[in-house]
Each structure stands twice: as C-alpha cells, then as structure tokens.
Amino acid sequence: MIFGLCPVPSRELHNAEGRKKSKREAKDTLDMPDKRSSVSQNFIKNIIEEDLRANKNEGRVHTRFPPEPNGYLHIGHAKSICLNFGLAQEYNGLCNLRFDDTNPTKEEEEFVESIKEDIRWLGFDWEEREYYASDYFDQLYDWAIRLIKDGKAYVDHLSAEQIREYRGTLTDPGRESPYRNRTVKENLDLFGRMKAGEFPDGACVLRAKIDMASPNLNMRDPVMYRVLHATHHRTGDKWRIYPTYDFAHGQSDSIEGITHSICTLEFEDHRPLYDWFIDQLGIHHPQQIEFARLNLSYTVLSKRKLLALVEEGHVDGWDDPRMPTLSGLRRRGYTPEAVRDFCERIGVAKRESLVDISLLEHCLREDLNRRAPRVMGILRPLRVVITNYPEGRVEELDALNNPENPEMGTRKVPFSRYLYIERDDFMEDPPKKFYRLAPGREVRLRYAYFIRCVDVVKDHKSGEIIELHCTYDPETRGGWAPDGRKVKSTLHWVSEGQAIRAEVRLYDHLFLRPDSDEEKDGLDFKAHLNPDSLEVLVSCPLEPSLAGASPGSHYQFERLGYFYVDTKDSSPDRPVFNRTATLRDTWAKIRSRGSR
Ligand code: ATP
Ligand code: MG
C-alpha cells in the first residue's frame, strides 16, 4: 500500500482505496495467462486425451509422484505434484505416491515423513496408494535373473572408473568389457554370490547387454545392480545388492499399472532404456512424457544444493523461511492455495526457462489480500508525543480489519499521548516528493486523528532524532476534518503504553543473482548467497490486538507487508512474526513492461 507516498488527496484515496486496488488487481488477472486455457493447452493433456479417445489402457489414467527420499521437497516438486495429482483428478484417475528408495546410503525416514506432510499440506491425497520401490526388490531381482537367462545381462568386474572409460563418448563408440560374453551359468552363479554378500562394495556389477556402439550412452550396457553393504531404511540388511534407479524406475511404474509416467526432461535420453527393459520383460508399458523442470530466480532448486546449505549452516534447517522448500515456504507464511495457483499459472512446457520469483509472490499476495486481517505494527519505531493530548487518557478507536472485505469486521485500537510511528515516515528536511511527516506538516494517523509536527527532539551528542512533538486536532477523530482540509499522507502508528513487543524477521532473496542455480565463472553456487537475506528486529511495538496471536496466523501489517506468526519459535507471551512478503508487487511491473 502506498498511501503514505501518494499525492492524491487523502480522503479520496481513503474512500477509493478498496475499489482502486481491486480494479488494479482485476487488470493483473486479465494480463496473466488465463488459467483454464493455459492448462487445457498443456501438451500432456493433449496426449492423455488422445489416449482416452483411442481407449488406450482401457481408458484409465494413472499417474504417480515418485520422490527420492533424500531431502525435503521444494517448489519444483510442487509443480510435479500439482501436475500428477491434478491430471488424475481431472481425468477421474488415480495418482500414487511412490518413494524411489533404491539408494540406501542417502535416504532417511525423516525425509519420507516430511514428503508426506508436504503433499498433504498442498492438498493432495494418495489414499492407500503409498508405495516404495524397495517393495519391488524381490520382483526386480527375479527380472534380473530372467534377463541373465535370456543372455541380456552379465556380471562385470571392471571398476567404476573402467566402466566409464570403456563407455566411450558422444563421438566415440564404447568398448566391450572382457567379461561381456560370460556364459549364462557363470553369470547366474556370480549374481547369486553378489546377492549373498560374497563380494565387497564395488567389486562387480550386473550390466544390461545392449549395445556398446549405441549413439545413446544410456544404452551402452548400463549398470542394473551394484554391490552395497548398506542397511536400507525399509529392507534392513536383507540385500547386499541394490538396483540402480534406471533398472528400478520404469519397472516400478509398470508394476503399479501407471499409464502416464511424467518426468522432467533430463530423463528423455533414458526413455529408450526404460522401454528396452520393459519390452525385454514383456510387461505393462507406461508411456513416459517429459516436461521442463521449474527453475526459479534468486534461489536454487536441487536437493543436493539445498542439503549443502542445511549441512553447512548457511540456513537454519530445511524449513528455514528463506528456503524454497515447501516446509520453508510454509513457515514463511505461504499458503497451499498460493502455491497451487502458481503451479497452475506457470503451466508445463518442453523448454527450460527461468520463472521470476516475483510471480510466486504475486500469487501469494492475491491470496492473502483477501483473507489476512490488517493490523498496525512498527518495525523501526520513532516516538511521538502528542503534546496537547491529556496525560493518562486512552481512547479506543474503530479500525477496519480488512477494507476490501467489510465482513471481516472492525476492532478497537488504543490511542494515547505517547505513540510510535515508523522512523522513515519522518524527514527533518524532506525532498520534494516526500509527503509524509516533516516539521510543521500535518498528516493523518490511520483511523485516528490529524497530527502536526511542532518540534524535533535530538540527542545532544549524536544529533540523532529521538522524539517528535506533535499536536493533534480533536475535530479530526476517525481521520477526517470537518472543514474538508486535506493531508497528503496517512501513517500507521501504535500507542506506546498498550503496545505488545514482538520479534519480527524480515527476509530477502536467498541469493543475489537471478540465475544462482547455474554454476558459472567457475564459482561455487554458494558464492552468490545474499549475506542480508535475514534481518531480525528484536522488539517491535505492535497493536495490542496481536497479543496471543496464534502461531500459523496471517496478518497484513498496514503498509509493511504480510506477516505470519512463526510456528516454531513463537510462545504464547512472545510471538515471532515472519514477513512473508512486502506489499510491493514487482510482478505486475515486470509484466506491464512485457518482459514475461
Ligand atoms: P533434485 O534435482 O532437486 O534433487 P530430483 O529430480 O532428484 O530433484 P526427485 O525426488 O527424484 O528429485 O523428484 C521427484 C519428482 O519431482 C520427479 O518426477 C522429478 O522429475 C520432479 N521434480 C524434481 N525437481 C523438479 C523441478 N524443479 N520442477 C519440476 N519437477 C521436478
Ligand atoms: Mg531424482
């Protein structure tokens, strides 16, 4: 909100405020890609609709969201969740949750639980269909045996490094391993011994026997199983060999009867391999469809990088409100509605792009503007003494809880001789376009009175302004002058004696550069971390209606932004407020410049 800076006469501004804002927002919505049409033009839907017309898969639509439980979900995963669950909903189908837990060394139970919590929070339900790739280890083993028996897989003793070397490059064909033409009998024996734990880690692998000269590197005898003496979070110590993601993923989809396996573009080159396994085994064949992953400006969307930020202490855990994780966004005050709206607006495409983080913030503002009650609080207080207001008197003034939604009612705010305003709402020597408080000037205190600054009190030594002396006009109660006199700005304020004190945390982008996810100039991605991404204000005076504000509630602090009562660090007598977003909608500006 900009009424403090706006040269429009204040009464008009005040009266028109609700209408004006919603007009502006209506325009915003018109300028945005229309939600329905962008989704119906989504190429994945075209494929599905084609399949339905052809009665492929007996008209079933069955998708899945397949996270690897090696980190917390981020906003990129939300795109995939909304897509997979959304398509199932739209076509009367089903969506499974499957944990791709083939790598026992990186996976933890904590991640499984957090992933489930995040999907539920987003508003999706996998009902009883919670699966694990590890549930299929026996089946996958049997299929590996079948491929060995068919002469399509062999045990190789080359080291990982040699395998890489023998694989060749995009321009050079690969070389065959000297172990490639072992007999079926020998392979069965060795693979059985791998399973029995007779070999140390890395001593041998099971590889598919496909084509070392294939132009697709994934088809050059990829590894199917590796020896790993590790305890798995679900199968314990049962297995000494683990299937690779490439051998497990497509078959897991097949076992679950998935019709459309939707994944990100980096798996496009793996598709021929998944198809090969499925065709060799003669099992149900899901159709894999790739789409471009979400990249978001000023942040990183890779679990590996996010894990590094957590482990190296650059942030305060996976749910640090600066993190692009769903738990971080939630703790910051994002709503599931805003995240879903964002995912719908970005749509799906085949081409990688960088989405501006201000679009995500825009979706949040649209949602919170409707529902967050407005209150007044001061971040950087400047004391004001109303010299003609009686000492000891406190009066209660009526304030609207949301001028755009009268149903949200009113509340009382106390007014007294001693108040706080925002330090930067006063300038002793204001430049031309500064319309807020200055010596001799009159402004409105929101819902209260007109006040005029009559004196500036400074610290003798430092010269710092410590207090303003103002007079108020008792005739202007409620913020209107009976003589029609206008003021150029309206300030928020808090009465000193009744204020509660709270910690307020202000956030900025986690990274300084929009393309922080790209490793450029040989610099580590952490070189671009924003050192000022968090500012903690320890004792901000807030209006007393905020006493006992419950953790998890949203507010709009007038003129300052949307705030969320922290769910972790707040206590009943000491709430902590996280700023979710400021009120400045940079997305609207970016779009009107036409740079989207
Ligand atoms: P990361 O690169 O962050 O480690 P990942 O792809 O390894 O992610 P998975 O747990 O394998 O993470 O992802 C589960 C699903 O989410 C996959 O289908 C993946 O394609 C999808 N996904 C992951 N990141 C994004 C993203 N940025 N945008 C859209 N979908 C994503
Ligand atoms: Mg992955």
PDB file of N, CA and C in Angstrom, residues 307-337:
ATOM      1  N   LEU A 307      20.660 -29.376   0.437  1.00  0.00           N
ATOM      2  CA  LEU A 307      21.261 -30.154   1.525  1.00  0.00           C
ATOM      3  C   LEU A 307      22.572 -29.498   1.977  1.00  0.00           C
ATOM      4  N   ALA A 308      23.354 -29.041   1.002  1.00  0.00           N
ATOM      5  CA  ALA A 308      24.623 -28.386   1.349  1.00  0.00           C
ATOM      6  C   ALA A 308      24.360 -27.127   2.186  1.00  0.00           C
ATOM      7  N   LEU A 309      23.333 -26.366   1.829  1.00  0.00           N
ATOM      8  CA  LEU A 309      23.022 -25.147   2.596  1.00  0.00           C
ATOM      9  C   LEU A 309      22.657 -25.502   4.035  1.00  0.00           C
ATOM     10  N   VAL A 310      21.914 -26.606   4.195  1.00  0.00           N
ATOM     11  CA  VAL A 310      21.495 -27.028   5.537  1.00  0.00           C
ATOM     12  C   VAL A 310      22.703 -27.536   6.316  1.00  0.00           C
ATOM     13  N   GLU A 311      23.445 -28.451   5.681  1.00  0.00           N
ATOM     14  CA  GLU A 311      24.545 -29.096   6.408  1.00  0.00           C
ATOM     15  C   GLU A 311      25.668 -28.135   6.753  1.00  0.00           C
ATOM     16  N   GLU A 312      25.898 -27.152   5.896  1.00  0.00           N
ATOM     17  CA  GLU A 312      26.982 -26.204   6.174  1.00  0.00           C
ATOM     18  C   GLU A 312      26.504 -25.002   6.987  1.00  0.00           C
ATOM     19  N   GLY A 313      25.249 -25.042   7.402  1.00  0.00           N
ATOM     20  CA  GLY A 313      24.753 -23.997   8.309  1.00  0.00           C
ATOM     21  C   GLY A 313      24.509 -22.636   7.670  1.00  0.00           C
ATOM     22  N   HIS A 314      24.361 -22.595   6.352  1.00  0.00           N
ATOM     23  CA  HIS A 314      24.055 -21.301   5.710  1.00  0.00           C
ATOM     24  C   HIS A 314      22.618 -20.888   5.996  1.00  0.00           C
ATOM     25  N   VAL A 315      21.783 -21.862   6.307  1.00  0.00           N
ATOM     26  CA  VAL A 315      20.399 -21.599   6.702  1.00  0.00           C
ATOM     27  C   VAL A 315      20.128 -22.391   7.964  1.00  0.00           C
ATOM     28  N   ASP A 316      18.985 -22.075   8.567  1.00  0.00           N
ATOM     29  CA  ASP A 316      18.660 -22.707   9.834  1.00  0.00           C
ATOM     30  C   ASP A 316      17.718 -23.904   9.593  1.00  0.00           C
ATOM     31  N   GLY A 317      18.201 -24.879   8.839  1.00  0.00           N
ATOM     32  CA  GLY A 317      17.406 -26.092   8.603  1.00  0.00           C
ATOM     33  C   GLY A 317      16.609 -26.061   7.304  1.00  0.00           C
ATOM     34  N   TRP A 318      16.021 -27.221   6.967  1.00  0.00           N
ATOM     35  CA  TRP A 318      15.254 -27.353   5.723  1.00  0.00           C
ATOM     36  C   TRP A 318      14.046 -26.428   5.714  1.00  0.00           C
ATOM     37  N   ASP A 319      13.525 -26.101   6.906  1.00  0.00           N
ATOM     38  CA  ASP A 319      12.320 -25.268   6.941  1.00  0.00           C
ATOM     39  C   ASP A 319      12.646 -23.807   7.261  1.00  0.00           C
ATOM     40  N   ASP A 320      13.892 -23.426   7.067  1.00  0.00           N
ATOM     41  CA  ASP A 320      14.227 -22.006   7.196  1.00  0.00           C
ATOM     42  C   ASP A 320      13.331 -21.232   6.219  1.00  0.00           C
ATOM     43  N   PRO A 321      12.685 -20.163   6.691  1.00  0.00           N
ATOM     44  CA  PRO A 321      11.742 -19.450   5.819  1.00  0.00           C
ATOM     45  C   PRO A 321      12.355 -18.861   4.542  1.00  0.00           C
ATOM     46  N   ARG A 322      13.675 -18.881   4.424  1.00  0.00           N
ATOM     47  CA  ARG A 322      14.288 -18.395   3.184  1.00  0.00           C
ATOM     48  C   ARG A 322      14.427 -19.501   2.149  1.00  0.00           C
ATOM     49  N   MET A 323      14.216 -20.740   2.572  1.00  0.00           N
ATOM     50  CA  MET A 323      14.428 -21.884   1.676  1.00  0.00           C
ATOM     51  C   MET A 323      13.254 -22.027   0.696  1.00  0.00           C
ATOM     52  N   PRO A 324      13.540 -22.499  -0.527  1.00  0.00           N
ATOM     53  CA  PRO A 324      12.446 -22.725  -1.491  1.00  0.00           C
ATOM     54  C   PRO A 324      11.760 -24.069  -1.257  1.00  0.00           C
ATOM     55  N   THR A 325      12.060 -24.692  -0.127  1.00  0.00           N
ATOM     56  CA  THR A 325      11.392 -25.959   0.201  1.00  0.00           C
ATOM     57  C   THR A 325       9.939 -25.663   0.563  1.00  0.00           C
ATOM     58  N   LEU A 326       9.088 -26.671   0.446  1.00  0.00           N
ATOM     59  CA  LEU A 326       7.685 -26.457   0.817  1.00  0.00           C
ATOM     60  C   LEU A 326       7.587 -26.176   2.313  1.00  0.00           C
ATOM     61  N   SER A 327       8.442 -26.830   3.105  1.00  0.00           N
ATOM     62  CA  SER A 327       8.377 -26.568   4.550  1.00  0.00           C
ATOM     63  C   SER A 327       8.886 -25.159   4.869  1.00  0.00           C
ATOM     64  N   GLY A 328       9.847 -24.672   4.099  1.00  0.00           N
ATOM     65  CA  GLY A 328      10.338 -23.306   4.289  1.00  0.00           C
ATOM     66  C   GLY A 328       9.281 -22.286   3.880  1.00  0.00           C
ATOM     67  N   LEU A 329       8.661 -22.523   2.723  1.00  0.00           N
ATOM     68  CA  LEU A 329       7.617 -21.603   2.253  1.00  0.00           C
ATOM     69  C   LEU A 329       6.451 -21.581   3.238  1.00  0.00           C
ATOM     70  N   ARG A 330       6.114 -22.755   3.751  1.00  0.00           N
ATOM     71  CA  ARG A 330       5.004 -22.840   4.711  1.00  0.00           C
ATOM     72  C   ARG A 330       5.327 -22.030   5.959  1.00  0.00           C
ATOM     73  N   ARG A 331       6.559 -22.162   6.428  1.00  0.00           N
ATOM     74  CA  ARG A 331       6.942 -21.461   7.651  1.00  0.00           C
ATOM     75  C   ARG A 331       7.064 -19.955   7.412  1.00  0.00           C
ATOM     76  N   ARG A 332       7.343 -19.602   6.214  1.00  0.00           N
ATOM     77  CA  ARG A 332       7.411 -18.197   5.842  1.00  0.00           C
ATOM     78  C   ARG A 332       6.006 -17.587   5.808  1.00  0.00           C
ATOM     79  N   GLY A 333       4.994 -18.450   5.595  1.00  0.00           N
ATOM     80  CA  GLY A 333       3.618 -17.944   5.552  1.00  0.00           C
ATOM     81  C   GLY A 333       2.934 -18.150   4.214  1.00  0.00           C
ATOM     82  N   TYR A 334       3.592 -18.884   3.310  1.00  0.00           N
ATOM     83  CA  TYR A 334       2.922 -19.195   2.043  1.00  0.00           C
ATOM     84  C   TYR A 334       1.738 -20.111   2.320  1.00  0.00           C
ATOM     85  N   THR A 335       0.701 -19.985   1.506  1.00  0.00           N
ATOM     86  CA  THR A 335      -0.468 -20.839   1.664  1.00  0.00           C
ATOM     87  C   THR A 335      -0.461 -21.878   0.540  1.00  0.00           C
ATOM     88  N   PRO A 336      -1.065 -23.038   0.793  1.00  0.00           N
ATOM     89  CA  PRO A 336      -1.138 -24.039  -0.281  1.00  0.00           C
ATOM     90  C   PRO A 336      -1.893 -23.502  -1.489  1.00  0.00           C
ATOM     91  N   GLU A 337      -2.886 -22.647  -1.243  1.00  0.00           N
ATOM     92  CA  GLU A 337      -3.663 -22.080  -2.356  1.00  0.00           C
ATOM     93  C   GLU A 337      -2.743 -21.267  -3.272  1.00  0.00           C
TER      94      GLU A 337
END
